[in-house]
PDB file of C-alpha atoms in Angstrom:
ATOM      1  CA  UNK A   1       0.000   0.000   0.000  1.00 55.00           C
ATOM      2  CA  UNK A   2       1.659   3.342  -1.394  1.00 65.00           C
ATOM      3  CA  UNK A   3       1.301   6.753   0.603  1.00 62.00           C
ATOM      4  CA  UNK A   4      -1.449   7.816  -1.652  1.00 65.00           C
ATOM      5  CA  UNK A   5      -3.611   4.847  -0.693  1.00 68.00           C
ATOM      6  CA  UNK A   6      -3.476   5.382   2.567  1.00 63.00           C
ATOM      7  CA  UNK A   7      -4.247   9.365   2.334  1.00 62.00           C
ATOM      8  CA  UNK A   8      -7.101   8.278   0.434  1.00 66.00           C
ATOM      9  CA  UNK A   9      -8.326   5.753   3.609  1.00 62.00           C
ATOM     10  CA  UNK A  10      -7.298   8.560   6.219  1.00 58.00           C
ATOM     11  CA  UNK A  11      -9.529  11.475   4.488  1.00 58.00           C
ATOM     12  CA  UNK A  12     -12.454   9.651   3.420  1.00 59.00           C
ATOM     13  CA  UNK A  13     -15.113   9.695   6.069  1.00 54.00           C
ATOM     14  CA  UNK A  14     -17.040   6.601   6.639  1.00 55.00           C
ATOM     15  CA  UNK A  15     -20.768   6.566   5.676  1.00 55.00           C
ATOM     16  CA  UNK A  16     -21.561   3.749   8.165  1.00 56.00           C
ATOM     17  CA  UNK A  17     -19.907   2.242  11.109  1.00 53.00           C
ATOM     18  CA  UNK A  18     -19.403  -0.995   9.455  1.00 53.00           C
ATOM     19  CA  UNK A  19     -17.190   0.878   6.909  1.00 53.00           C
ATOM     20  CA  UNK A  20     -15.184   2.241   9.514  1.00 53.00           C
ATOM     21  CA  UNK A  21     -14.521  -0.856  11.099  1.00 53.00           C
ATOM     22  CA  UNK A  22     -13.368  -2.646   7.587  1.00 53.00           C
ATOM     23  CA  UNK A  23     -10.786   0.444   7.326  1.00 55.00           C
ATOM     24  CA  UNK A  24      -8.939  -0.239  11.027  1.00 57.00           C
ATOM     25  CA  UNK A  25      -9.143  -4.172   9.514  1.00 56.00           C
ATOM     26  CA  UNK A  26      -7.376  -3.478   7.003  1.00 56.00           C
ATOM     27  CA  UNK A  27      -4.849  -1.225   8.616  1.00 56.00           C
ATOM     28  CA  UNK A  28      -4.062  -3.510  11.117  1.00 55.00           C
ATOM     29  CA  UNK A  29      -3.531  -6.336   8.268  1.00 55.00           C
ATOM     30  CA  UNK A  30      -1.292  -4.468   6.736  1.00 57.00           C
ATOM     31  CA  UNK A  31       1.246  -3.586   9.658  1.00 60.00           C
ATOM     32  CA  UNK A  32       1.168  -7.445  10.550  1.00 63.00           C
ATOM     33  CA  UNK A  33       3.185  -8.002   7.218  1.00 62.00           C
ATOM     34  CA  UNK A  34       7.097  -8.258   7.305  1.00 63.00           C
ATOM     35  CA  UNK A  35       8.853  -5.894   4.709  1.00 65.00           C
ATOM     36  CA  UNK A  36       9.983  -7.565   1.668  1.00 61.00           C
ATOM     37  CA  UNK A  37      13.380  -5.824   2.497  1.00 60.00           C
ATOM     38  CA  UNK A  38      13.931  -6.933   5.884  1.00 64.00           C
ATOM     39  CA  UNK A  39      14.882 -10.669   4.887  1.00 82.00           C
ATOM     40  CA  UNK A  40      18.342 -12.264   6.179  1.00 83.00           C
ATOM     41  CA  UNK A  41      17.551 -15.362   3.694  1.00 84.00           C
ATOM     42  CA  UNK A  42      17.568 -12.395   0.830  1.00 85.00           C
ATOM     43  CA  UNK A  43      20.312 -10.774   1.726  1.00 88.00           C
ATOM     44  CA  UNK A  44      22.356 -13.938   2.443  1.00 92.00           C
ATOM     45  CA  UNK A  45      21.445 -14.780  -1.130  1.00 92.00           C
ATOM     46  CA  UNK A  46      22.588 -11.978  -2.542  1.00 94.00           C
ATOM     47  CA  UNK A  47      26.093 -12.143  -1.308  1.00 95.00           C
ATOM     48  CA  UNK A  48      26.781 -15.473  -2.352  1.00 96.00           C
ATOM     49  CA  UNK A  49      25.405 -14.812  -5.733  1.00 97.00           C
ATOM     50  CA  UNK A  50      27.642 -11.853  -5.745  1.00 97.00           C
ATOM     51  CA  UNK A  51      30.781 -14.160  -4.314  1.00 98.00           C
ATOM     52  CA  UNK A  52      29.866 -16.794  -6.993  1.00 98.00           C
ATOM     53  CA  UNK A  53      30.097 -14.140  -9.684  1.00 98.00           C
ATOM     54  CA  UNK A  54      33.355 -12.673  -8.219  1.00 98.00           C
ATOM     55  CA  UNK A  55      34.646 -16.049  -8.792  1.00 98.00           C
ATOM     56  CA  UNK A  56      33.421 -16.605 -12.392  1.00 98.00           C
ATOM     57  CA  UNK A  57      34.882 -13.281 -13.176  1.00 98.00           C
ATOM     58  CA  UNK A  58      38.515 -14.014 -12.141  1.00 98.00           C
ATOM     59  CA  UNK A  59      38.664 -17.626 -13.260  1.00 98.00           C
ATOM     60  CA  UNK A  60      37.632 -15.891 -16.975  1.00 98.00           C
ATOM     61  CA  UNK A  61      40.453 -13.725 -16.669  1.00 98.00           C
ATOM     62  CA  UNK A  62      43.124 -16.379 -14.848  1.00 98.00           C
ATOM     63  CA  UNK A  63      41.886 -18.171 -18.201  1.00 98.00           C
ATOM     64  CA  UNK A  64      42.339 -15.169 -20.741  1.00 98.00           C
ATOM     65  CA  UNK A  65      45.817 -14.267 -18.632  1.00 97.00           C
ATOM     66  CA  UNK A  66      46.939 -18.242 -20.028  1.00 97.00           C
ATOM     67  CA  UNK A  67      45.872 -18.238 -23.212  1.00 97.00           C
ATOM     68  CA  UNK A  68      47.633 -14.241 -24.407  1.00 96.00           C
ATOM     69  CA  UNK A  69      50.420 -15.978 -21.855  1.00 96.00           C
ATOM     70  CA  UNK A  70      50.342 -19.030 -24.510  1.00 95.00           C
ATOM     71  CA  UNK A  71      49.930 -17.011 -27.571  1.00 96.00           C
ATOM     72  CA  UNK A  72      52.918 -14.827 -26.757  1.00 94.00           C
ATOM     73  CA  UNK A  73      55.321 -17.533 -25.709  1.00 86.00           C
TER      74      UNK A  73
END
């Protein structure tokens, strides 16, 4: 739920009480669910992806260093 959304909720006055009551529902769902951002498991991820590319990376070049090494020789 984006900023706007939830100006919308906050000025809109409720024509019944049952409508208000829906609103603090849904408010209250929404502050129960983690952040997508806040995951260790994500984050964990990401670094070994980014160690597993590190090491792609320099065994191309190790490999590109013996073959111009070869080729010059």
């Amino acid at each position: 739920m984006n900023f706007r959304e939830l100006a919308e909720i906050h000025h809109r006055q409720p024509t019944s009480g049952s409508e208000a009551v829906g609103q603090i529902e849904i408010q209250e769902n929404v502050t129960n669910t983690p952040e997508a951002g806040s995951s260790l498991f994500a984050i964990c991820g990401i670094g070994v992806a980014g160690l597993v590319m590190l090491g792609w990376i320099c065994a191309l070049a190790w490999i590109a260093w013996r073959i111009v090494g070869w080729m010059l020789s």
